[in-house]
CSV table of C-alpha atoms in Angstrom, one decimal:
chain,number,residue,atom,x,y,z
A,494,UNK,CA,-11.1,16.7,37.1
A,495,UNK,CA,-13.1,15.3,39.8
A,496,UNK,CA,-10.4,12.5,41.9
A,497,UNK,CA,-12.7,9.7,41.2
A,498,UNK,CA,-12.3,10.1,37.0
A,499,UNK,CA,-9.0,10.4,38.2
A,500,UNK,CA,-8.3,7.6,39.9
A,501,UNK,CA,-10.4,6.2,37.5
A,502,UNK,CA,-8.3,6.4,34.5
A,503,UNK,CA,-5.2,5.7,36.7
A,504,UNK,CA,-6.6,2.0,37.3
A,505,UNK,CA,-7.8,1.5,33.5
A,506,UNK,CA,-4.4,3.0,32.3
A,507,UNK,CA,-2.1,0.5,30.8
A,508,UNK,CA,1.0,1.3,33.3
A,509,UNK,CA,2.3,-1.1,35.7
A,510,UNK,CA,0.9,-2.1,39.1
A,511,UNK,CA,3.7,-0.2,40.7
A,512,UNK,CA,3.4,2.7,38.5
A,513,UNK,CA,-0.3,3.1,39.6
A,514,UNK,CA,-0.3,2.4,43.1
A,515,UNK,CA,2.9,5.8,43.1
A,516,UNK,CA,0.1,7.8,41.3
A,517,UNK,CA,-2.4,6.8,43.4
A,518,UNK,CA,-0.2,7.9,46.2
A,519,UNK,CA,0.6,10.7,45.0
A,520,UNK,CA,-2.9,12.1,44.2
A,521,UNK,CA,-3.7,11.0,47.7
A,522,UNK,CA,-0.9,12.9,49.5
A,523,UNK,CA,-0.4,16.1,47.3
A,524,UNK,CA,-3.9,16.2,45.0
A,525,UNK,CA,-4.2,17.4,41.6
A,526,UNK,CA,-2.1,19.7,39.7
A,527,UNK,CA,1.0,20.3,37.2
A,528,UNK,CA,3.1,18.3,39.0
A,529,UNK,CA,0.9,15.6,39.1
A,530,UNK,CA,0.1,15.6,35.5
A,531,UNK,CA,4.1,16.3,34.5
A,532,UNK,CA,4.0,12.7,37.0
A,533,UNK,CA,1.0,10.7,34.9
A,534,UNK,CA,2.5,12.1,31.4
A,535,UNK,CA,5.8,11.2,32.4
A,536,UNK,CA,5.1,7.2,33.3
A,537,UNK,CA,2.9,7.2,30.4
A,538,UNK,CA,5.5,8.2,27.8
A,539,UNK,CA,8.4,6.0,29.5
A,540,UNK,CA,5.4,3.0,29.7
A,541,UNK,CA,4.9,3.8,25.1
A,542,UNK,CA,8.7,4.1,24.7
A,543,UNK,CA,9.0,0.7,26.7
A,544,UNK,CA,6.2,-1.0,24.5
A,545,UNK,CA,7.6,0.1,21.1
A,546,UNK,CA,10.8,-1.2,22.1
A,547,UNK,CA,9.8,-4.3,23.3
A,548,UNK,CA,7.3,-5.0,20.2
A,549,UNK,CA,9.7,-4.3,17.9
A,550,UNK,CA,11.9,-6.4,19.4
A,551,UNK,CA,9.6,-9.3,19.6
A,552,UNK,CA,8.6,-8.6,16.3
A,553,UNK,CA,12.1,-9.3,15.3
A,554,UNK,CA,12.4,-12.4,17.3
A,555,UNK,CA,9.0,-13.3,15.2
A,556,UNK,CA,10.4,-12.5,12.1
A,557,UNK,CA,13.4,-14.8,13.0
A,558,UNK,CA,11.9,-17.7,13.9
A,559,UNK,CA,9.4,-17.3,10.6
A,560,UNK,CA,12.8,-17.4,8.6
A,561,UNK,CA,14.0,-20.5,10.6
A,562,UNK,CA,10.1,-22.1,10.3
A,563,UNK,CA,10.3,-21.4,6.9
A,564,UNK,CA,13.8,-22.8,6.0
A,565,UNK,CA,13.2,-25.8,7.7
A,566,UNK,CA,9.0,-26.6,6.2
A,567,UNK,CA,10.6,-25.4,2.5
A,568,UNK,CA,13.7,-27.9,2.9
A,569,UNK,CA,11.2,-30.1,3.4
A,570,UNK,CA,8.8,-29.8,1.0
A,571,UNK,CA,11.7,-29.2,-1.6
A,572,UNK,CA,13.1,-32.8,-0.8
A,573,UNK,CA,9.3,-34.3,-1.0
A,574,UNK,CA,9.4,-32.9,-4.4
A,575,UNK,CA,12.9,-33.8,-5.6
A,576,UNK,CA,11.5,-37.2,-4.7
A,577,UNK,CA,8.6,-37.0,-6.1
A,578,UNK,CA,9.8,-35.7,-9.4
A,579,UNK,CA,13.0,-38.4,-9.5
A,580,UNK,CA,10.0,-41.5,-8.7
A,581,UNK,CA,8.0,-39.9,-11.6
A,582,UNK,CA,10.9,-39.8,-13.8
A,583,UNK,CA,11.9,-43.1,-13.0
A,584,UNK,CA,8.2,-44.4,-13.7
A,585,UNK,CA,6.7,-45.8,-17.2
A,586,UNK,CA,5.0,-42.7,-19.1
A,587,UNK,CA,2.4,-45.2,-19.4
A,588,UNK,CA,1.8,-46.0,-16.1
A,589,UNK,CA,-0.5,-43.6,-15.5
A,590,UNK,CA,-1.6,-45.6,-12.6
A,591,UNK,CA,1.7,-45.6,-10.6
A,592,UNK,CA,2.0,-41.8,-11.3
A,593,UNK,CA,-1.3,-41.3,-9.7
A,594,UNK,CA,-0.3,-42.8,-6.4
A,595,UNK,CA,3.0,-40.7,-6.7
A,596,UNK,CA,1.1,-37.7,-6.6
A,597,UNK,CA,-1.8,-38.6,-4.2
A,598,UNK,CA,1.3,-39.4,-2.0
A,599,UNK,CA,3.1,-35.6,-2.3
A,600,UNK,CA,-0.5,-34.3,-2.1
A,601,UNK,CA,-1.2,-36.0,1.7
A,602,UNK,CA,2.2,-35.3,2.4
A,603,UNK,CA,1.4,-30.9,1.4
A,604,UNK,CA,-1.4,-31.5,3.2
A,605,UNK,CA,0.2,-32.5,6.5
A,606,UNK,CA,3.0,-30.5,5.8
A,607,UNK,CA,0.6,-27.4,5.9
A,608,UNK,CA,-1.1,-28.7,8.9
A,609,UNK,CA,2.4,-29.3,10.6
A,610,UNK,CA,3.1,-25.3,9.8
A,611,UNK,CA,0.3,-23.4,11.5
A,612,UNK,CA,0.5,-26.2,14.7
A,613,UNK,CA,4.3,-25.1,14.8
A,614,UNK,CA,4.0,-21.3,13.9
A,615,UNK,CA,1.4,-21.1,16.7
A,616,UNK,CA,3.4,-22.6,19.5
A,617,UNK,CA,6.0,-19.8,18.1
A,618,UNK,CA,4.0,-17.2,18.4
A,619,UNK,CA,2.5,-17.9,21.9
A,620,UNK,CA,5.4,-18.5,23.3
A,621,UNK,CA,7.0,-14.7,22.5
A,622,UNK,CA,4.1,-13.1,23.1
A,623,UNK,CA,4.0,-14.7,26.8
A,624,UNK,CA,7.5,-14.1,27.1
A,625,UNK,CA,7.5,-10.7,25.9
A,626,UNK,CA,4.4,-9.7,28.7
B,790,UNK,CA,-49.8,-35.8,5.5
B,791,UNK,CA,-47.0,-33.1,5.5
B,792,UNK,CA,-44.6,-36.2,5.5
B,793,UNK,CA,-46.4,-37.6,2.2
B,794,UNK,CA,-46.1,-34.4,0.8
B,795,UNK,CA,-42.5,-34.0,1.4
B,796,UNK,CA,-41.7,-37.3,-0.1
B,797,UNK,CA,-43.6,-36.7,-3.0
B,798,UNK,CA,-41.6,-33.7,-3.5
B,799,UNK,CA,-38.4,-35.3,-2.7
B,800,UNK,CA,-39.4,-37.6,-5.5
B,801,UNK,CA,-39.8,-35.1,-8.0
B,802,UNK,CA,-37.1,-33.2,-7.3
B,803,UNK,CA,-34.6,-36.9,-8.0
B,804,UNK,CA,-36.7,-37.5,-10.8
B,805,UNK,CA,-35.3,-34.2,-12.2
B,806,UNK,CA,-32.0,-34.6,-11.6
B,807,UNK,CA,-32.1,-37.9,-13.4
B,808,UNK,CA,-33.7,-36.6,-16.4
B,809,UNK,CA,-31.0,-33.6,-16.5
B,810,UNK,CA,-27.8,-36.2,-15.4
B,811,UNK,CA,-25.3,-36.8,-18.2
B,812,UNK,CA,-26.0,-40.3,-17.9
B,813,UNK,CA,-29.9,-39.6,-18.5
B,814,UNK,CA,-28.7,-37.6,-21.7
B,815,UNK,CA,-27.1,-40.3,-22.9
B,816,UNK,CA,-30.0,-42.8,-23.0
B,817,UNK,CA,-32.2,-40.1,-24.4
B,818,UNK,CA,-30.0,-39.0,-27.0
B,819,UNK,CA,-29.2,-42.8,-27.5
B,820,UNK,CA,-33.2,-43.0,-28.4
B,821,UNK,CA,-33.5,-39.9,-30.4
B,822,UNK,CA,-30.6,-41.4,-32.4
B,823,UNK,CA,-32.1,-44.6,-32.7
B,824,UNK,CA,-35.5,-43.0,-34.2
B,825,UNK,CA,-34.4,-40.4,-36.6
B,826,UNK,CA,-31.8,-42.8,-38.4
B,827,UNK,CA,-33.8,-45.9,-37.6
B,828,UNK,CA,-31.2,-48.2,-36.2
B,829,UNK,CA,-31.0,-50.8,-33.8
B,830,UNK,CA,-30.2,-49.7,-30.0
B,831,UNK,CA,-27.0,-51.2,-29.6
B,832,UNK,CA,-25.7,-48.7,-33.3
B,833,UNK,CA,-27.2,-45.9,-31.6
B,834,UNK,CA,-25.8,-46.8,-28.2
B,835,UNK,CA,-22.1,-46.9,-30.3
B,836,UNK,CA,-22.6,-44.0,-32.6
B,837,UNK,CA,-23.7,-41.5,-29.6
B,838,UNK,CA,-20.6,-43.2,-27.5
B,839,UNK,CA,-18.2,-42.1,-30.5
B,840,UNK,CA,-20.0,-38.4,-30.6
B,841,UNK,CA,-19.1,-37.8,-26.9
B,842,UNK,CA,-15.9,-39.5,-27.5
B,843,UNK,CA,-15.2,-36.9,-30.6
B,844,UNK,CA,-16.2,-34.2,-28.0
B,845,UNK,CA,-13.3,-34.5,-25.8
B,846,UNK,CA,-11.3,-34.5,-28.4
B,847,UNK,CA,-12.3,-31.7,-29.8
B,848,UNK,CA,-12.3,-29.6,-26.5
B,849,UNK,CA,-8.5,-30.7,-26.6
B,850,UNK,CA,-8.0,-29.2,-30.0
B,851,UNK,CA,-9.5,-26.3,-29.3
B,852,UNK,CA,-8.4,-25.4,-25.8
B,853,UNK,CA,-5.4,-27.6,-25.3
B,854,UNK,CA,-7.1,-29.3,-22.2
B,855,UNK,CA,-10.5,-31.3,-21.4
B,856,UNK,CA,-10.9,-29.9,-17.8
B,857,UNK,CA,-12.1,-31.9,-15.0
B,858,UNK,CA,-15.5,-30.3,-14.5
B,859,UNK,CA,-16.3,-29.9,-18.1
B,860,UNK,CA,-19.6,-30.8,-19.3
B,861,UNK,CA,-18.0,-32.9,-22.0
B,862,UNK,CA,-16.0,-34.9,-19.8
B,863,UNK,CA,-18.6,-35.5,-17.4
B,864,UNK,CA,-20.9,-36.9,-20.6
B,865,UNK,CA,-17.9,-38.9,-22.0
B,866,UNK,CA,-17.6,-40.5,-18.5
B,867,UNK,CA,-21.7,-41.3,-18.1
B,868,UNK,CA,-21.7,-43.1,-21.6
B,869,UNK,CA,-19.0,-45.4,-20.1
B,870,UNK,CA,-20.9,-45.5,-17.2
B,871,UNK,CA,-24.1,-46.7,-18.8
B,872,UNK,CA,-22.6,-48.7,-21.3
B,873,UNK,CA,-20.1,-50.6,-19.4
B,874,UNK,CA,-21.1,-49.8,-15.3
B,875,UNK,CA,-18.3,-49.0,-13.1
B,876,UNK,CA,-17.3,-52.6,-12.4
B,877,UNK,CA,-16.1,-53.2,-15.8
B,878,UNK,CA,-14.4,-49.9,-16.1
B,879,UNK,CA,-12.8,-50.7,-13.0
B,880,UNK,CA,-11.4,-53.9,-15.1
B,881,UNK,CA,-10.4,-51.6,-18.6
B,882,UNK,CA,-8.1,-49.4,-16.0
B,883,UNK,CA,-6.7,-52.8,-14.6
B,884,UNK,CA,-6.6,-53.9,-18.4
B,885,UNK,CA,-4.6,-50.6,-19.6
B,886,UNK,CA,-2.1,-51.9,-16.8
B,887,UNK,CA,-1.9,-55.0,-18.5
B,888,UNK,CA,1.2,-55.4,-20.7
B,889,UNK,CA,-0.1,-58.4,-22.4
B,890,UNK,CA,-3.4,-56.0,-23.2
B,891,UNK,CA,-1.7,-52.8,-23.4
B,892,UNK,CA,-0.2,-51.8,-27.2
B,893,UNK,CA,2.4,-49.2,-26.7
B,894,UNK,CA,1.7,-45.8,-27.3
B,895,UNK,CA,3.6,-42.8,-27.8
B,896,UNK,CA,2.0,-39.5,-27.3
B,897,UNK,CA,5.7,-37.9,-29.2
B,898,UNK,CA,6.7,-34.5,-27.6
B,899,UNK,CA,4.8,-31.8,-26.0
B,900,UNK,CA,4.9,-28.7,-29.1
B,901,UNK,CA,5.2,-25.3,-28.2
B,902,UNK,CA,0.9,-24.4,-28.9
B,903,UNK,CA,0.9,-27.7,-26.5
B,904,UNK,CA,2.6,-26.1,-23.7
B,905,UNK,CA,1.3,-22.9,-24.0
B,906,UNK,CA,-2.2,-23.8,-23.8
B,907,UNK,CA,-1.3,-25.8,-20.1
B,908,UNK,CA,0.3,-22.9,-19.2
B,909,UNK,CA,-2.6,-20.4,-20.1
B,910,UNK,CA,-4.9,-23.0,-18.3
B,911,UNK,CA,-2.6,-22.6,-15.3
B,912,UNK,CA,-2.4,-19.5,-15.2
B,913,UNK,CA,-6.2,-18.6,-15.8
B,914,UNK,CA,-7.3,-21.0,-13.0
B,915,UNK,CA,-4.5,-19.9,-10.7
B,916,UNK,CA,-4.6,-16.4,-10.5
B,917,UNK,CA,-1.3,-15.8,-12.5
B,918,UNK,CA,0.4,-18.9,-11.0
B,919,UNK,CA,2.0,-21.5,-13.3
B,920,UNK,CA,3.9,-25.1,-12.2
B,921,UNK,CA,7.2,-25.9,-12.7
B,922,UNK,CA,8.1,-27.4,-16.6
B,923,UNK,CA,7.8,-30.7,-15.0
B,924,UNK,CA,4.5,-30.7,-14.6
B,925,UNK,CA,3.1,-28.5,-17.3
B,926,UNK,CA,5.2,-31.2,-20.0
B,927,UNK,CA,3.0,-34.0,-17.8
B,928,UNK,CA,-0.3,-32.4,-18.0
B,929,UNK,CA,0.1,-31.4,-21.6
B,930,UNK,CA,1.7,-34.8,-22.1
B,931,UNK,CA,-1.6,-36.1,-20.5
B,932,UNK,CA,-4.0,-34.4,-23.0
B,933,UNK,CA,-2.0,-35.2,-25.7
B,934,UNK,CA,-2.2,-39.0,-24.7
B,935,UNK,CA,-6.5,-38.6,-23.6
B,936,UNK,CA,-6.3,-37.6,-27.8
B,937,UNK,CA,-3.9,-39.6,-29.1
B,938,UNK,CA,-6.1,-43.1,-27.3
B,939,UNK,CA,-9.5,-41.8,-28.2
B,940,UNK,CA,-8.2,-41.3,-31.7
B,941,UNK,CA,-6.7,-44.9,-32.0
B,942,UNK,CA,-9.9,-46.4,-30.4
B,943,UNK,CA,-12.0,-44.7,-32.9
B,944,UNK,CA,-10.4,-45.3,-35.7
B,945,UNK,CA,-10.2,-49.0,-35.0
B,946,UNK,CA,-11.7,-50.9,-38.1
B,947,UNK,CA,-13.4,-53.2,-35.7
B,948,UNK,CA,-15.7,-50.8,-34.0
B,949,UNK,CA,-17.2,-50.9,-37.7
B,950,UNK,CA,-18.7,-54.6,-37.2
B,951,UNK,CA,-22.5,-54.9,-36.3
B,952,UNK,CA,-22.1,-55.8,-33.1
B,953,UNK,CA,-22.7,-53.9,-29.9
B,954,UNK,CA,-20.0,-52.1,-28.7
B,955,UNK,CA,-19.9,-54.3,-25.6
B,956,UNK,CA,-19.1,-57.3,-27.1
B,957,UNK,CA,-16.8,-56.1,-29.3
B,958,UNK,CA,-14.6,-54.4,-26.3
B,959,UNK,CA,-15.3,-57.8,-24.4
B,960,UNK,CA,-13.7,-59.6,-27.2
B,961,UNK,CA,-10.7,-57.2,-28.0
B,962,UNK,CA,-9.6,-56.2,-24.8
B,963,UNK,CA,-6.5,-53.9,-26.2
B,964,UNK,CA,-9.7,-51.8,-27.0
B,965,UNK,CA,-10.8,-51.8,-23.5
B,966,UNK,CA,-7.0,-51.0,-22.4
B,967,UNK,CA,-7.3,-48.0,-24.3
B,968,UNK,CA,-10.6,-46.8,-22.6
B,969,UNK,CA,-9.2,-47.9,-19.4
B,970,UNK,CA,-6.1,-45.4,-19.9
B,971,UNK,CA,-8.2,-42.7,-21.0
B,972,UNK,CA,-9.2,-43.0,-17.8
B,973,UNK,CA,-6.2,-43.1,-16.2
B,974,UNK,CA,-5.0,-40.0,-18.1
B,975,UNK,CA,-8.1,-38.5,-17.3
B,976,UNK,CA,-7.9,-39.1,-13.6
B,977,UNK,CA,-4.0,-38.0,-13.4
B,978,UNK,CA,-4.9,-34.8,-14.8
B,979,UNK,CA,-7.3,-34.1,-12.0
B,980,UNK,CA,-4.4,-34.8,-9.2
B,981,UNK,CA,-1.6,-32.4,-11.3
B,982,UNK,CA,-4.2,-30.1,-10.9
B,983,UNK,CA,-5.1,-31.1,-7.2
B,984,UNK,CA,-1.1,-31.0,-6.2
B,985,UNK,CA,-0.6,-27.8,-7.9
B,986,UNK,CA,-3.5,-26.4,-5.6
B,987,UNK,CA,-2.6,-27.4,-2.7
B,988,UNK,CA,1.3,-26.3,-3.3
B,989,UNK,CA,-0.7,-22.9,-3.5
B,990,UNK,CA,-2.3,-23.2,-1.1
B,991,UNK,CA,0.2,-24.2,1.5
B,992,UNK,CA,2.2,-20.9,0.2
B,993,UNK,CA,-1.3,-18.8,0.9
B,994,UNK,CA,-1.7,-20.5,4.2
B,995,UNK,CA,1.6,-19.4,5.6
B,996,UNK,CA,1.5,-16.2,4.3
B,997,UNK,CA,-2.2,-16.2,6.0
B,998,UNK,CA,-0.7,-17.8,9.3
B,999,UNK,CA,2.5,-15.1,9.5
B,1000,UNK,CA,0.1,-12.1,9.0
B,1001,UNK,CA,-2.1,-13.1,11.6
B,1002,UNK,CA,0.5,-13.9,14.5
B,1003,UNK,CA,2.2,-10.4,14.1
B,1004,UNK,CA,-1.2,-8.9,14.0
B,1005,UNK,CA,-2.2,-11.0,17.3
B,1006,UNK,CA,1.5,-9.6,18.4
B,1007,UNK,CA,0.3,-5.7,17.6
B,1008,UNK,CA,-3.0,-6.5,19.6
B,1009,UNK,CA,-1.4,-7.7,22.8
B,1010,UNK,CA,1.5,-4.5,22.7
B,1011,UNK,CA,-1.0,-2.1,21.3
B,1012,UNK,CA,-4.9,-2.9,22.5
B,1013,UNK,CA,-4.5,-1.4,25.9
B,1014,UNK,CA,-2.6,1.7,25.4
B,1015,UNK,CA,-5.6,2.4,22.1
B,1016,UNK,CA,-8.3,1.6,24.8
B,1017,UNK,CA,-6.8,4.1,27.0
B,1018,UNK,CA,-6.6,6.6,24.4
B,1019,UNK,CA,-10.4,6.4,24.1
B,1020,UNK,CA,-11.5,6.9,27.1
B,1021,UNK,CA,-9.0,10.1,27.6
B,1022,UNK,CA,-10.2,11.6,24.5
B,1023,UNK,CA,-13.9,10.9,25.1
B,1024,UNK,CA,-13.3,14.0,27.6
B,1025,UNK,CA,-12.3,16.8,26.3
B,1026,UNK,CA,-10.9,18.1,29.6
B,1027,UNK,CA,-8.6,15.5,29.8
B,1028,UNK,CA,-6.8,17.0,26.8
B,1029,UNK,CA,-4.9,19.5,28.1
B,1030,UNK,CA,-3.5,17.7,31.2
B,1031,UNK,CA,-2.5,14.5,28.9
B,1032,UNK,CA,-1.1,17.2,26.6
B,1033,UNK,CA,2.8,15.9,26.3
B,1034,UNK,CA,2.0,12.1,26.6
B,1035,UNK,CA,-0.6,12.5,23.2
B,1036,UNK,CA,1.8,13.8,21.4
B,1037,UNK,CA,4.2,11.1,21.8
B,1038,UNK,CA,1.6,8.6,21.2
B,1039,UNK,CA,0.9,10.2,18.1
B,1040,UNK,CA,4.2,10.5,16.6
B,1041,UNK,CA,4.9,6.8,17.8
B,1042,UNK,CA,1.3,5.3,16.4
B,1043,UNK,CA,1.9,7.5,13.5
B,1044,UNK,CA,5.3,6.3,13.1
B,1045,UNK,CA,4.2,2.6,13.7
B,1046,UNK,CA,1.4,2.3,11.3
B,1047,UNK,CA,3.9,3.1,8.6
B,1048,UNK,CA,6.7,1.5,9.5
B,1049,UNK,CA,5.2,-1.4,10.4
B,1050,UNK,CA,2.5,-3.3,8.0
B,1051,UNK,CA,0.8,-5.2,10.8
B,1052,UNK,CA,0.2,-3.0,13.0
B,1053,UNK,CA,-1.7,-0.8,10.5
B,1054,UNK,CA,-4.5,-2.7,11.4
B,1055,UNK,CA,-5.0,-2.3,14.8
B,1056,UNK,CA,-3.1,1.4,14.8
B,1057,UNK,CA,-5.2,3.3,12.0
B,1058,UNK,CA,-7.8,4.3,14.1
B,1059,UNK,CA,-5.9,5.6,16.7
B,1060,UNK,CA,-4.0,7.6,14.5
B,1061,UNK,CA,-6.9,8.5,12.9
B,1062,UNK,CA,-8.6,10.3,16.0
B,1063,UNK,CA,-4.9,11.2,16.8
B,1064,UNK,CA,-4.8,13.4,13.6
B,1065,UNK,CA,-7.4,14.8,14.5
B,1066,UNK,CA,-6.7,16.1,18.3
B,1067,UNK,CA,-3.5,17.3,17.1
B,1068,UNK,CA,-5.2,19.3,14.2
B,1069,UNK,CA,-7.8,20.8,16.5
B,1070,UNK,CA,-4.8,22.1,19.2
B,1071,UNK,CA,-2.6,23.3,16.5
B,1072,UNK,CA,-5.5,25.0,14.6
């Protein structure tokens, strides 16, 4: 392989800074061959291994603060609608007109609430993916 | 003259949703009536209010529940629209909160054929997805009270008199409570329904929103090393020298997109054209 496509996928490679500038060295000082290649394969595989560690490990850390996200937003939403349902109970069957601001009232609340999830989950997931690269 | 042309258009096209509004229907069917049994407007005007009345009623019997959108709700609430106009229903749902104008009414409990029609409605409109008892007991307790009022408004003796219908609400406004809580009942339906869809949809959303952060996760871990892959196997003479490190990427993209549901996403092609450089060096 000609140095240039060399070099070439060297600098479009997803390997550290570090780990391309000692290829680029390398190729420089002793050229292409097996021992170059045993090099390039050698930082690639560590540089996989390293990723699929790291995402799963993030990926737990996501699933974790999912669980917490989720504990806290359905604690929420389950006291809205032990409220809701004790205010309804609590309400004339007749009063159909009380009942409906009950419900418009839970409904804006679901509606915030859902709003209040993805704003939240977001900052979550930003935050570990800068963290984790 | 393109701009008189436009509003002539623009013209026909309202006049033809008047003629086809429920409210339109009602006047012409109010007219038909009046010809073919040869009675004054104002009999026609009540006898046609009763028909659409005995509609909703019998969608209820029939299917357990007059749905929001139906076309039989929609003309029962565009004869009390042209009858009455919306500032004098807005007084009959103030009047149905009136004790002093308000007779009690008890709808009795929900029966089983009751319950299971809310819950086939439920589950129909929901894909599979049915409220808590709560609310099923309220919405079928809501149809059941939409009946129970149009049945004791139509079976008043006093909508018998000569009089328009108008006047004789105007004068007995218990009658107008009753139309006013139809209403009500009407409208509350319409928000169970409304609450129960958005208590799906919050569940969807959040299933929605987890999926796509751990697939913007597998992007950012996995986009570069894929891009990589490309341009190494666009050249086949790169294969041999990138040999061992293939082979590892391949057993971990291989292992990924099963082990790990949102990665398939991004991984699948890679393991696809994986598959098939190991198959062609093994062959």
């Amino acid at each position: 392989m000609e140095k240039k496509e060399l070099l070439n996928l060297i600098n479009n490679s997803f390997l550290s800074q570090e780990k391309k500038n000692s290829l680029i060295q390398y190729l420089n000082e002793k050229g292409e061959g097996e021992e170059f290649y045993n090099l390039f394969n050698q930082y690639l595989i560590e540089e996989v291994k390293k990723r699929e560690k790291d995402y799963k490990e993030t990926l737990d850390k996501l699933d974790q603060a999912i669980f917490e996200l989720d504990k806290e937003f359905d604690e929420k939403k389950a006291k809205a609608e032990k409220e809701m349902e004790e205010k309804l109970s609590k309400t004339d069957p007749l009063d159909l007109f009380a009942k409906g601001k009950i419900l418009d009232e839970y409904t804006e609340f679901l509606e915030n609430l859902t709003e209040e999830y993805e704003k939240r989950l977001k900052e979550i997931s930003s935050k570990l993916i800068i963290s984790s690269i | 003259m393109a701009k008189r042309e436009t509003l002539s258009r623009i013209k026909e096209i309202k006049e033809k949703i008047v003629v086809g509004s429920p409210e339109a229907r009602f006047k012409k069917d109010v007219e038909n009536y009046q010809r073919l049994y040869n009675v004054s407007e104002q009999e026609a005007q009540k006898a046609v209010f009763k028909l659409r009345a005995k509609e909703v009623q019998e969608v209820i019997e029939r299917e357990g529940i007059i749905e929001p959108g139906s076309k039989e709700r929609r003309s029962f609430i565009a004869a009390l629209n042209v009858l009455f106009g919306s500032e004098k229903l807005k007084e009959f749902r103030e009047a149905s909160r009136d004790p002093q104008k308000m007779r009690q009414f008890d709808t009795g409990p929900v029966t089983k054929t009751e319950r299971e029609a809310m819950i086939n409605y439920y589950k129909v409109n929901f894909e599979g997805k049915i409220p808590n008892l709560s609310t099923i007991e309220i919405s079928a307790k809501i149809q059941m009270m939409i009946y129970g009022l149009l049945d004791r408004f139509l079976g008043d003796p006093r909508l018998a008199s000569k009089e328009s219908l108008e006047i004789i609400i105007f004068n007995n406004l218990e009658l107008a409570a009753d139309l006013g809580k139809v209403l009500e009942a009407l409208d509350i339906f319409e928000k169970e329904r409304k609450k129960f869809g958005i208590e799906q949809k919050y569940e969807k959303s959040k299933n929605r929103l987890k999926e796509q952060a751990k697939e913007s996760l597998a992007v950012i871990f996995w986009r570069a090393p894929i891009y990589w892959l490309k341009v190494v196997i666009s050249n086949p003479y790169n294969l041999k020298g990138f040999n061992r490190f293939l082979v590892v990427l391949a057993e971990t993209v291989i292992f990924l997109s099963r082990e790990v549901k949102y990665t398939a996403k991004i991984l699948y092609p890679a393991s696809k054209t994986l598959k098939d450089y190991l198959e062609t060096k093994f062959i």
